[in-house]
Short mmCIF file of C-alpha atoms in Angstrom, two decimals:
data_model
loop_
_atom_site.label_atom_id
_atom_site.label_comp_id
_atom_site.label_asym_id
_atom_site.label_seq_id
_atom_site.Cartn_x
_atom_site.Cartn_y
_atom_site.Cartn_z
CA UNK A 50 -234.60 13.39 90.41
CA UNK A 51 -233.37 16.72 90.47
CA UNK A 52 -235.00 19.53 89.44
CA UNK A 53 -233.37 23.24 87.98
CA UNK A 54 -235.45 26.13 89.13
CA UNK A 55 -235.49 28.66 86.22
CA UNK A 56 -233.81 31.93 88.13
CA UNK A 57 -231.03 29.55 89.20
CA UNK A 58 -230.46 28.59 85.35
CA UNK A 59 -230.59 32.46 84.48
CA UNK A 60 -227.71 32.75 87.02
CA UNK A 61 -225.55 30.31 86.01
CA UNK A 62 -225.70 31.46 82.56
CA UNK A 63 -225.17 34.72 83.42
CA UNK A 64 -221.77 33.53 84.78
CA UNK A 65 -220.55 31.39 81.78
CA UNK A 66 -221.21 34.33 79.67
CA UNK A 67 -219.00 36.55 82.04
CA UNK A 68 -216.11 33.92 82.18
CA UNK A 69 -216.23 33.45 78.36
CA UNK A 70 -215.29 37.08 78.04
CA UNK A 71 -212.90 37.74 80.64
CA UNK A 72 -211.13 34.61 79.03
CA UNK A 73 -211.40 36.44 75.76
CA UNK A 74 -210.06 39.61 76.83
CA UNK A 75 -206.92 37.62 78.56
CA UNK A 76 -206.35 35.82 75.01
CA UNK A 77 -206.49 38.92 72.81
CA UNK A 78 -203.12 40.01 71.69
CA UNK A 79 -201.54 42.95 73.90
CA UNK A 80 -202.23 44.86 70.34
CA UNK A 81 -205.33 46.22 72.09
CA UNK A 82 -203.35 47.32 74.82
CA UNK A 83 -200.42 48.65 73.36
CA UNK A 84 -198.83 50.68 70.57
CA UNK A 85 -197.26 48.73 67.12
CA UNK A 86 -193.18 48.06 67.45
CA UNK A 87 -191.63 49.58 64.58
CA UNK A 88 -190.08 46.79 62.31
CA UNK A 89 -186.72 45.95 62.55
CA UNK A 90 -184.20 48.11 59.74
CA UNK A 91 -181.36 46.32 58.31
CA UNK A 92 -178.04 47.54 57.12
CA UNK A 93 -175.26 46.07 54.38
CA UNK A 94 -172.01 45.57 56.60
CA UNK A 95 -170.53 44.25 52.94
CA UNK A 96 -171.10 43.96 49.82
CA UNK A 97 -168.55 41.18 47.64
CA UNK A 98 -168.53 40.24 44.06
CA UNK A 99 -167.41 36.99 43.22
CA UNK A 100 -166.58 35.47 39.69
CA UNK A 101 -164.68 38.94 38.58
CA UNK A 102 -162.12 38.54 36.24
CA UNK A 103 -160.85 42.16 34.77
CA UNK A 104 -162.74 44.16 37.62
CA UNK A 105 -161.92 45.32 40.52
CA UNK A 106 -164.38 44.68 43.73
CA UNK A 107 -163.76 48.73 43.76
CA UNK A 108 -165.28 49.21 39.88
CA UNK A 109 -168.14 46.58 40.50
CA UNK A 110 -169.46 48.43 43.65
CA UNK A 111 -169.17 51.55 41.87
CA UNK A 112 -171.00 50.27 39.01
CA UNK A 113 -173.81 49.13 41.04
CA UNK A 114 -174.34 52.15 43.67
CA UNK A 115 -173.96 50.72 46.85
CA UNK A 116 -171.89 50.93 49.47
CA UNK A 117 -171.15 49.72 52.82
CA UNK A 118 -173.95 51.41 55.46
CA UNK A 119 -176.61 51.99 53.40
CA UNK A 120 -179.65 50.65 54.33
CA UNK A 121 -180.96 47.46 52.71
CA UNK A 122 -183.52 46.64 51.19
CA UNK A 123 -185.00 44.61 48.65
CA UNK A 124 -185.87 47.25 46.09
CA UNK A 125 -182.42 48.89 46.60
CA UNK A 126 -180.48 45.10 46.03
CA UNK A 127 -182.94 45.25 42.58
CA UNK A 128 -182.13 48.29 41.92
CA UNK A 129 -178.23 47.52 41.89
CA UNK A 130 -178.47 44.64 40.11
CA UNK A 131 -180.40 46.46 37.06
CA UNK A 132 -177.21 48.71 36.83
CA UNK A 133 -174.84 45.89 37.07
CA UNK A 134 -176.73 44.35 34.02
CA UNK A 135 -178.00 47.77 31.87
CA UNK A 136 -173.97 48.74 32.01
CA UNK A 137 -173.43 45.35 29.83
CA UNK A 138 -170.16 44.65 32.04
CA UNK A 139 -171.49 41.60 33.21
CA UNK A 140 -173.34 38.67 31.00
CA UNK A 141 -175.52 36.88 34.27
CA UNK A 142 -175.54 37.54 37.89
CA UNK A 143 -177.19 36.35 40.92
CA UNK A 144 -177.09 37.34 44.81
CA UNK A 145 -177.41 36.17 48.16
CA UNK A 146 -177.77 37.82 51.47
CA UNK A 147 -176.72 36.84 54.99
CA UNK A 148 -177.61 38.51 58.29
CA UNK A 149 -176.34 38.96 61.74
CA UNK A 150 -178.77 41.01 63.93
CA UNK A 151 -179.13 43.71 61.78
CA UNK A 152 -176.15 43.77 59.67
CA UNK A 153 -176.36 42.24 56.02
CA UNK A 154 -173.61 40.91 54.08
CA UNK A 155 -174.56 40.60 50.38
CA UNK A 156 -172.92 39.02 47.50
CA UNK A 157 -173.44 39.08 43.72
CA UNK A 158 -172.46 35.80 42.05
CA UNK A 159 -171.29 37.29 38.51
CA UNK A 160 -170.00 36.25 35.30
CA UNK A 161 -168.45 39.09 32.92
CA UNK A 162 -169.30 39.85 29.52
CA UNK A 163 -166.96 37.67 27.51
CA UNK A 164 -165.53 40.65 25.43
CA UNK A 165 -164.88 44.29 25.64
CA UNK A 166 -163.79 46.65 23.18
CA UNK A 167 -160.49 48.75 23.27
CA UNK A 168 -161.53 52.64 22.80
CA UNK A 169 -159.75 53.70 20.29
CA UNK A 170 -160.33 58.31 19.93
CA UNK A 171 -159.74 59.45 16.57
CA UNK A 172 -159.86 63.42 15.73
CA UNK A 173 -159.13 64.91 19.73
CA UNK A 174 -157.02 67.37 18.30
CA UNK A 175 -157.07 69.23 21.55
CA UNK A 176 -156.57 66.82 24.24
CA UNK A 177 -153.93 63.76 24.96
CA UNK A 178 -155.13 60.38 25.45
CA UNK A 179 -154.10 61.07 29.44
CA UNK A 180 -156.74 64.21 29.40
CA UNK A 181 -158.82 62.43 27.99
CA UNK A 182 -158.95 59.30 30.34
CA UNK A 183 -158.94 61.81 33.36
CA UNK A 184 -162.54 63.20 32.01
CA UNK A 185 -163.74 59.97 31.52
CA UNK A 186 -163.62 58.56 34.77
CA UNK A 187 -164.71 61.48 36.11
CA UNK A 188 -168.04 60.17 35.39
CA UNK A 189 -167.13 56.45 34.48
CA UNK A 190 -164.78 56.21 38.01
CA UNK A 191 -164.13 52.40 36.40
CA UNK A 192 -163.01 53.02 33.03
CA UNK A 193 -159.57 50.95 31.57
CA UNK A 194 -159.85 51.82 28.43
CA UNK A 195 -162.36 49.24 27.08
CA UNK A 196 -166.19 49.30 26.77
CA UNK A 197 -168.20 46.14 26.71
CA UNK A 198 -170.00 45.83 23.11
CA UNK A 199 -173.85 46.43 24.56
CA UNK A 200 -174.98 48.45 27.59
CA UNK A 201 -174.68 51.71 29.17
CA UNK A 202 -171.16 52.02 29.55
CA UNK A 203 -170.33 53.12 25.65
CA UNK A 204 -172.86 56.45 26.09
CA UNK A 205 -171.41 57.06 29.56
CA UNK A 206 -168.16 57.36 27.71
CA UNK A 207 -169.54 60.15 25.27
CA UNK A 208 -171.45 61.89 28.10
CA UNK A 209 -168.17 62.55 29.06
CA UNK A 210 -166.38 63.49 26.36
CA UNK A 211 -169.36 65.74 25.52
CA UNK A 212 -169.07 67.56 28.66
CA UNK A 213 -165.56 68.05 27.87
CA UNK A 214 -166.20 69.82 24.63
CA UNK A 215 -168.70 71.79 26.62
CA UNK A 216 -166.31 73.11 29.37
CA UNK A 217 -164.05 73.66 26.63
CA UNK A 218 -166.42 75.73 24.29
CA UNK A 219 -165.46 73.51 21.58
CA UNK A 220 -168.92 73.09 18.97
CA UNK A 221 -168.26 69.63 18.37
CA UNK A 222 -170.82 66.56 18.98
CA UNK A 223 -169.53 63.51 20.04
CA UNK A 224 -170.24 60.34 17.67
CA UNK A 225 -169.33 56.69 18.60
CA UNK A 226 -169.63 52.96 17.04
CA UNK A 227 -167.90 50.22 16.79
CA UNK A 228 -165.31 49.77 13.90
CA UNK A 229 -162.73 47.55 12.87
CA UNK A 230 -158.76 49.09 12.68
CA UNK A 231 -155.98 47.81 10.32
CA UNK A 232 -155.54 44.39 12.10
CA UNK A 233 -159.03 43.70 11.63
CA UNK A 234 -159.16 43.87 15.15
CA UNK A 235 -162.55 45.63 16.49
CA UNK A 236 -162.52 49.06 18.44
CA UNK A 237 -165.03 51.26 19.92
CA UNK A 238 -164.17 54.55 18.00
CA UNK A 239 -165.13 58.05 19.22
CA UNK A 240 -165.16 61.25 17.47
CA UNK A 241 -165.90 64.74 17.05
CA UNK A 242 -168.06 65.87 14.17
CA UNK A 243 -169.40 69.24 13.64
CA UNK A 244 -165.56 71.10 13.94
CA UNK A 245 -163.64 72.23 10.53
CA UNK A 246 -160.47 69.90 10.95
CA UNK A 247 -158.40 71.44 7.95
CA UNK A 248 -155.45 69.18 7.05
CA UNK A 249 -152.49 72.33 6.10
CA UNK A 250 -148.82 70.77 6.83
CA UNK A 251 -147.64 67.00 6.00
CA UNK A 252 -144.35 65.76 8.36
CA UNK A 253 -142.87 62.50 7.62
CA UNK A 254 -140.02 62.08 10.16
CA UNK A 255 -137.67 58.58 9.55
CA UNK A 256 -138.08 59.10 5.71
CA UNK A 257 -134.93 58.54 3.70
CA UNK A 258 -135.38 56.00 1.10
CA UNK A 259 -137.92 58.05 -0.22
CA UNK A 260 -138.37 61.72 0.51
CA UNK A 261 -140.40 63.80 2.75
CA UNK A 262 -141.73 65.81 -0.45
CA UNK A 263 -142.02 62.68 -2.77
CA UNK A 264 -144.42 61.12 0.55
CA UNK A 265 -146.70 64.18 0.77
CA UNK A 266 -147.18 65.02 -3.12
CA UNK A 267 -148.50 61.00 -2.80
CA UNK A 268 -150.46 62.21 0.18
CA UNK A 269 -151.87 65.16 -1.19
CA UNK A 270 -155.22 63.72 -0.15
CA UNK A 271 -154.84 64.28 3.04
CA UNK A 272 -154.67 68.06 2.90
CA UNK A 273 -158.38 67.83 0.86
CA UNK A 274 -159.97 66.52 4.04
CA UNK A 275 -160.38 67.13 7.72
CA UNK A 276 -157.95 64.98 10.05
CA UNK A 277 -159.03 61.52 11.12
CA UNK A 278 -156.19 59.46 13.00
CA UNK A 279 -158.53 56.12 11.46
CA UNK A 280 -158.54 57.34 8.04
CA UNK A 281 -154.77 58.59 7.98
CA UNK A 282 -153.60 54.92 9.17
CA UNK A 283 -155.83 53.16 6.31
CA UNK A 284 -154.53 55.99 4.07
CA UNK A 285 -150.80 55.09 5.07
CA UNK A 286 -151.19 51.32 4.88
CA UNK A 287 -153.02 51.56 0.87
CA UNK A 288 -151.63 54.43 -0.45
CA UNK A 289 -148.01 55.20 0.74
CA UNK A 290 -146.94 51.61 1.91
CA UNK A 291 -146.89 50.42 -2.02
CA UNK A 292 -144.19 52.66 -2.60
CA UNK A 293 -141.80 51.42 -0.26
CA UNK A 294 -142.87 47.96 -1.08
CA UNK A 295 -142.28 48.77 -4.77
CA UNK A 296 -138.60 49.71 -3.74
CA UNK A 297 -137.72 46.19 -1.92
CA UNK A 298 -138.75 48.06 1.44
CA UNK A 299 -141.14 45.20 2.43
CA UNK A 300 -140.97 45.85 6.13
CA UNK A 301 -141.51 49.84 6.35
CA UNK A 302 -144.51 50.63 8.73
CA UNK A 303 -146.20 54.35 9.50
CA UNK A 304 -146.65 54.81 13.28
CA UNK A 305 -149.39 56.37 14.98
CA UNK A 306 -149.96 59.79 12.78
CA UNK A 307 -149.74 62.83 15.04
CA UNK A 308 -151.88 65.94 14.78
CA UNK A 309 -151.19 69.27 16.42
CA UNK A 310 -153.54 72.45 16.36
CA UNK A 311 -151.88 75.54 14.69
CA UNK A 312 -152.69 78.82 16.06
CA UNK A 313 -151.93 82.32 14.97
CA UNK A 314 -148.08 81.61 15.06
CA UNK A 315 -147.90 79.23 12.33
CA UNK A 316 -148.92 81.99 9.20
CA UNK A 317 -148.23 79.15 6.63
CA UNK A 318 -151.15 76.89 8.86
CA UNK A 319 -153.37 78.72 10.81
CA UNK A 320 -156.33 77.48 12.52
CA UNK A 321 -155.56 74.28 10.84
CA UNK A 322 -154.06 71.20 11.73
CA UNK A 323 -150.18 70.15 11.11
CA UNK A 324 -150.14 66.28 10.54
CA UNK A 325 -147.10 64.17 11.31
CA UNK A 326 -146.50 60.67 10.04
CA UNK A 327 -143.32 58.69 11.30
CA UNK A 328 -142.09 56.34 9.63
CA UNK A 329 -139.83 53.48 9.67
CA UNK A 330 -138.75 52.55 5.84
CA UNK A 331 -136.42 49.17 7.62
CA UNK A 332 -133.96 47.64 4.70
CA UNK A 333 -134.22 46.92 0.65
CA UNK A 334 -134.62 42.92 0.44
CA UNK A 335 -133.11 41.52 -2.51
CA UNK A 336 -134.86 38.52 -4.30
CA UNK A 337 -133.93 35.00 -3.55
CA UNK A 338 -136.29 32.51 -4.53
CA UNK A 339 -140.08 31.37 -4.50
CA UNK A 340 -140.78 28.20 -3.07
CA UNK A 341 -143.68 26.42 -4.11
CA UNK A 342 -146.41 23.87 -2.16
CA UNK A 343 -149.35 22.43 -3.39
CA UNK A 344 -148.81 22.74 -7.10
CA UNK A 345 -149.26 19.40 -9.17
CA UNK A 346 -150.52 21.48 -12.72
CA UNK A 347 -147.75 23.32 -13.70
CA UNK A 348 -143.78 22.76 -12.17
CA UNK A 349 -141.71 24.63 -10.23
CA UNK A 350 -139.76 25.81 -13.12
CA UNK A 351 -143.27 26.79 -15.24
CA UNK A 352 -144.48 29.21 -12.13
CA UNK A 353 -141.17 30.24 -11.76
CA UNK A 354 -140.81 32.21 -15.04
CA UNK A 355 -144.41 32.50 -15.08
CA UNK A 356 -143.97 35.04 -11.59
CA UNK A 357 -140.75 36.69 -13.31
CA UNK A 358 -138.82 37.64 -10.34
CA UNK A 359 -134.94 37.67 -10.68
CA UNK A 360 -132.18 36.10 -7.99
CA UNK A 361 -130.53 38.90 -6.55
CA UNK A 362 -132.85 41.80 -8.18
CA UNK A 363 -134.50 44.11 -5.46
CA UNK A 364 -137.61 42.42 -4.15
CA UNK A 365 -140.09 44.93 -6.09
CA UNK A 366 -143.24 44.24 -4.08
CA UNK A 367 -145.27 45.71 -6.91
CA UNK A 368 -143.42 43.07 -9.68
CA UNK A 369 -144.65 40.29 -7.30
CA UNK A 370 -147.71 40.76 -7.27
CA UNK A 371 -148.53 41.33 -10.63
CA UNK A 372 -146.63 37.88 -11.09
CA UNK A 373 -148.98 36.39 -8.98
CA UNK A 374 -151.68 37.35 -11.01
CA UNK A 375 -149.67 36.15 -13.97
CA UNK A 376 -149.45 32.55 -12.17
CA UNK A 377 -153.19 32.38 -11.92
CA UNK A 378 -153.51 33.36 -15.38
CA UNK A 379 -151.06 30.23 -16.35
CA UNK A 380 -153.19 28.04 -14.27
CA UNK A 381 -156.14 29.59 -16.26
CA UNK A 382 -154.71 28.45 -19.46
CA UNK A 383 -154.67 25.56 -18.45
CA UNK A 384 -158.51 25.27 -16.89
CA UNK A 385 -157.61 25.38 -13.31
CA UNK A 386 -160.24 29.14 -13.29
CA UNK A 387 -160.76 28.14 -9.55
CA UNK A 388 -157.13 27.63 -8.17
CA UNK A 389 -155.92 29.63 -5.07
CA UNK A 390 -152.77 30.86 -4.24
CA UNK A 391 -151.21 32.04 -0.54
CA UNK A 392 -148.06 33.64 -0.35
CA UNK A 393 -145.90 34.43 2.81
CA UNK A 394 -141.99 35.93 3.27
CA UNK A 395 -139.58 34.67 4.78
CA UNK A 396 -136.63 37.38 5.44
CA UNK A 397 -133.44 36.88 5.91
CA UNK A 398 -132.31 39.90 7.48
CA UNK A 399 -128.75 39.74 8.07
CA UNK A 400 -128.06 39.23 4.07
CA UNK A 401 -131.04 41.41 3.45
CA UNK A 402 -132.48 38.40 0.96
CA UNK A 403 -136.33 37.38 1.28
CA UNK A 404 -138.18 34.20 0.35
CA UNK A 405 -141.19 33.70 -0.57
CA UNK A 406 -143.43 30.65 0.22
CA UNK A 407 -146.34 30.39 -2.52
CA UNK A 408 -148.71 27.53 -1.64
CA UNK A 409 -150.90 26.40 -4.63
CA UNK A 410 -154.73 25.03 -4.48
CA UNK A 411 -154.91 23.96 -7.84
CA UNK A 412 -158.90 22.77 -7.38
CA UNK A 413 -161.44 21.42 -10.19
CA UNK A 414 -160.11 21.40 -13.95
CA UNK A 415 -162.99 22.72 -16.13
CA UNK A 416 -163.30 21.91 -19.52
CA UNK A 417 -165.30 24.13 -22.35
CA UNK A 418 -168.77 23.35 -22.56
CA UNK A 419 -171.38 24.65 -25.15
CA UNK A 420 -170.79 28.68 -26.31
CA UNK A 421 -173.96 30.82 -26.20
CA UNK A 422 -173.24 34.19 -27.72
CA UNK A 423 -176.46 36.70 -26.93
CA UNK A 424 -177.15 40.03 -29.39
CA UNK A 425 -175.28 38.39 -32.42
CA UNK A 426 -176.93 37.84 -35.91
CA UNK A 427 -176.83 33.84 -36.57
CA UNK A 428 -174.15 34.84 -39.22
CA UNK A 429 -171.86 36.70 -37.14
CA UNK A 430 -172.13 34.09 -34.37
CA UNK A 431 -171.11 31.33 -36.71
CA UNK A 432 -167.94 33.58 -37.69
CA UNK A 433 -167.38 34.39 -34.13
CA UNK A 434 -167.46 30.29 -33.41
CA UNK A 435 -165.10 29.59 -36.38
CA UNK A 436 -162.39 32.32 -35.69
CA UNK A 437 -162.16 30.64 -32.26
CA UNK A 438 -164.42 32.34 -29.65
#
């Protein structure tokens, strides 16, 4: 049997303990010893866009901030793709990143709004459309001439013009919103309000058919008002287009109305704006026939004389339509209250002869139910009931 003296126990204690920690001090991480590395920094080598459509990879990246050598970074990538989305160019995105050492290559998976908006500018009475494109993309370096319906991009676009007015020491205030034109089509219209626009001088270059005088006495209007290009079309197309219509002149059209700033050297027009209106009047259609679709109440030959319109008589735009609404009446008469009736022309321009093609929805015939008559005495609406009413 073996027995352990008690100092010889104390010693070999004594050198477990001191082998424990030498062992711990090899096993500690060189931390102790030494000073923190700094953590690797990462650059972007490229940065792509894929799924563009009208872009260009040059108006995405300047969209979104970043360029090639900047540092990356997660909060930067973030960052980039906020602006991508806020400007309302782009309906989703996405990224990914790829590294080599410490070059980055990162890509933004995008899918463009489905629609922008043409720009349409509607009192710059100082500026052409080229001047003012040049101080828009001194800000908005991307701009084609459309603006996506939401986002950022749309204020950019009066920042812009605002600063323009500014440089110029014009008092305006830019306004925007969307707006349909004559084609129903939508626009994103800008304008200056704020600046006296006077109306003084009326120009109608291509008139013949009717005369320059007879064309501004019917646009007299115009001279009550301050110039807007948008109201001066509409104007154009309601007021001044019946006359040429009523004349068999069923294909004039106005152009884009003109406006130039008179100065001191126009007495007759100063400080006020001369407006200029082409148009083209095209040829007097004569009347050939209506051909009707559709119509099972009353014939061809009923409608016919019900419209009124003459073989060979000028094509009076005016006389049609009012025979239109004499056709409905007819149909009236006859209970069709609900019918519906399209109309299209068909020209024949080398004998200067137009067609029209009236389709006829002749819908539900109604029949007279029971007469209520309200605010009569019981004696006068018996009378009114026998006489007819």
């Amino acid at each position: 049997m073996r027995i352990l003296r008690f100092d010889s126990l104390l010693r070999q204690l004594s050198w477990l303990l001191l082998a424990i920690v030498m062992q711990s001090v090899w096993l500690v991480p060189a931390a102790f010893a030494q000073k923190p590395q700094p953590a690797k920094s990462y650059q972007l080598s490229q940065v792509e866009f894929m799924g563009l459509r009208r872009l260009t990879q040059e108006q995405a990246l300047a969209i979104s901030g970043l360029q090639s050598g900047d540092p990356f970074s997660e909060a930067a990538v973030d960052e980039a793709a906020k602006k991508l989305m806020d400007s309302g160019m782009f309906a989703r995105l996405g990224y990914a990143v790829k590294s080599t050492g410490n070059q980055v290559h990162l890509t933004f998976q995008v899918e463009e709004a489905a629609r922008s908006l043409p720009v349409a500018f509607d009192n710059f009475i100082w500026f052409t459309d080229e001047e003012l494109f040049t101080a828009i993309r001194r800000d908005v370096d991307f701009f084609n001439g459309t603006v996506p319906e939401s986002g950022s991009v749309a204020d950019a676009v009066a920042n812009s013009l605002q600063r323009l007015l500014d440089e110029r020491k014009i008092p305006g205030r830019i306004e925007h919103l969307p707006e349909e034109d004559l084609s129903h089509r939508l626009t994103y219209l800008y304008s200056v309000r704020g600046v006296a626009m006077p109306v003084c001088a009326l120009h109608f270059p291509g008139a013949s058919g009717i005369s320059e005088e007879e064309l501004a006495k019917a646009a007299k209007q115009l001279t009550e008002r301050d110039y807007s290009k948008t109201s001066t079309s509409v104007f154009a197309s309601i007021t001044l287009f019946p006359l040429y219509r009523h004349v068999g002149r069923l294909r004039a059209k106005f152009n884009e109305p003109l406006a130039k700033l008179e100065t001191d050297g126009s007495p007759s027009c100063k400080e006020g704006v001369a407006l200029t209106i082409p148009v083209e009047e095209g040829v007097v259609y004569s009347w050939e026939k209506a051909e009707w679709t559709g119509n099972e109440a009353l014939s061809a030959a009923e409608l016919d004389e019900a419209l009124g319109m003459k073989a060979g008589e000028v094509a009076d735009g005016l006389k049609f339509d009012k025979g239109l609404k004499a056709v409905a009446k007819a149909l009236g008469h006859k209970g069709y209250i609900a019918a519906r009736i399209n109309s299209a022309p068909s020209f024949d321009d080398k004998n200067q002869r137009v067609i029209f093609k009236v389709d006829i929805k002749d819908g539900p015939q109604f029949h007279m139910g029971e007469l209520l008559l309200k605010g009569f005495s019981e004696g006068d609406a018996k009378r009114s009931a026998s006489d007819g009413l």
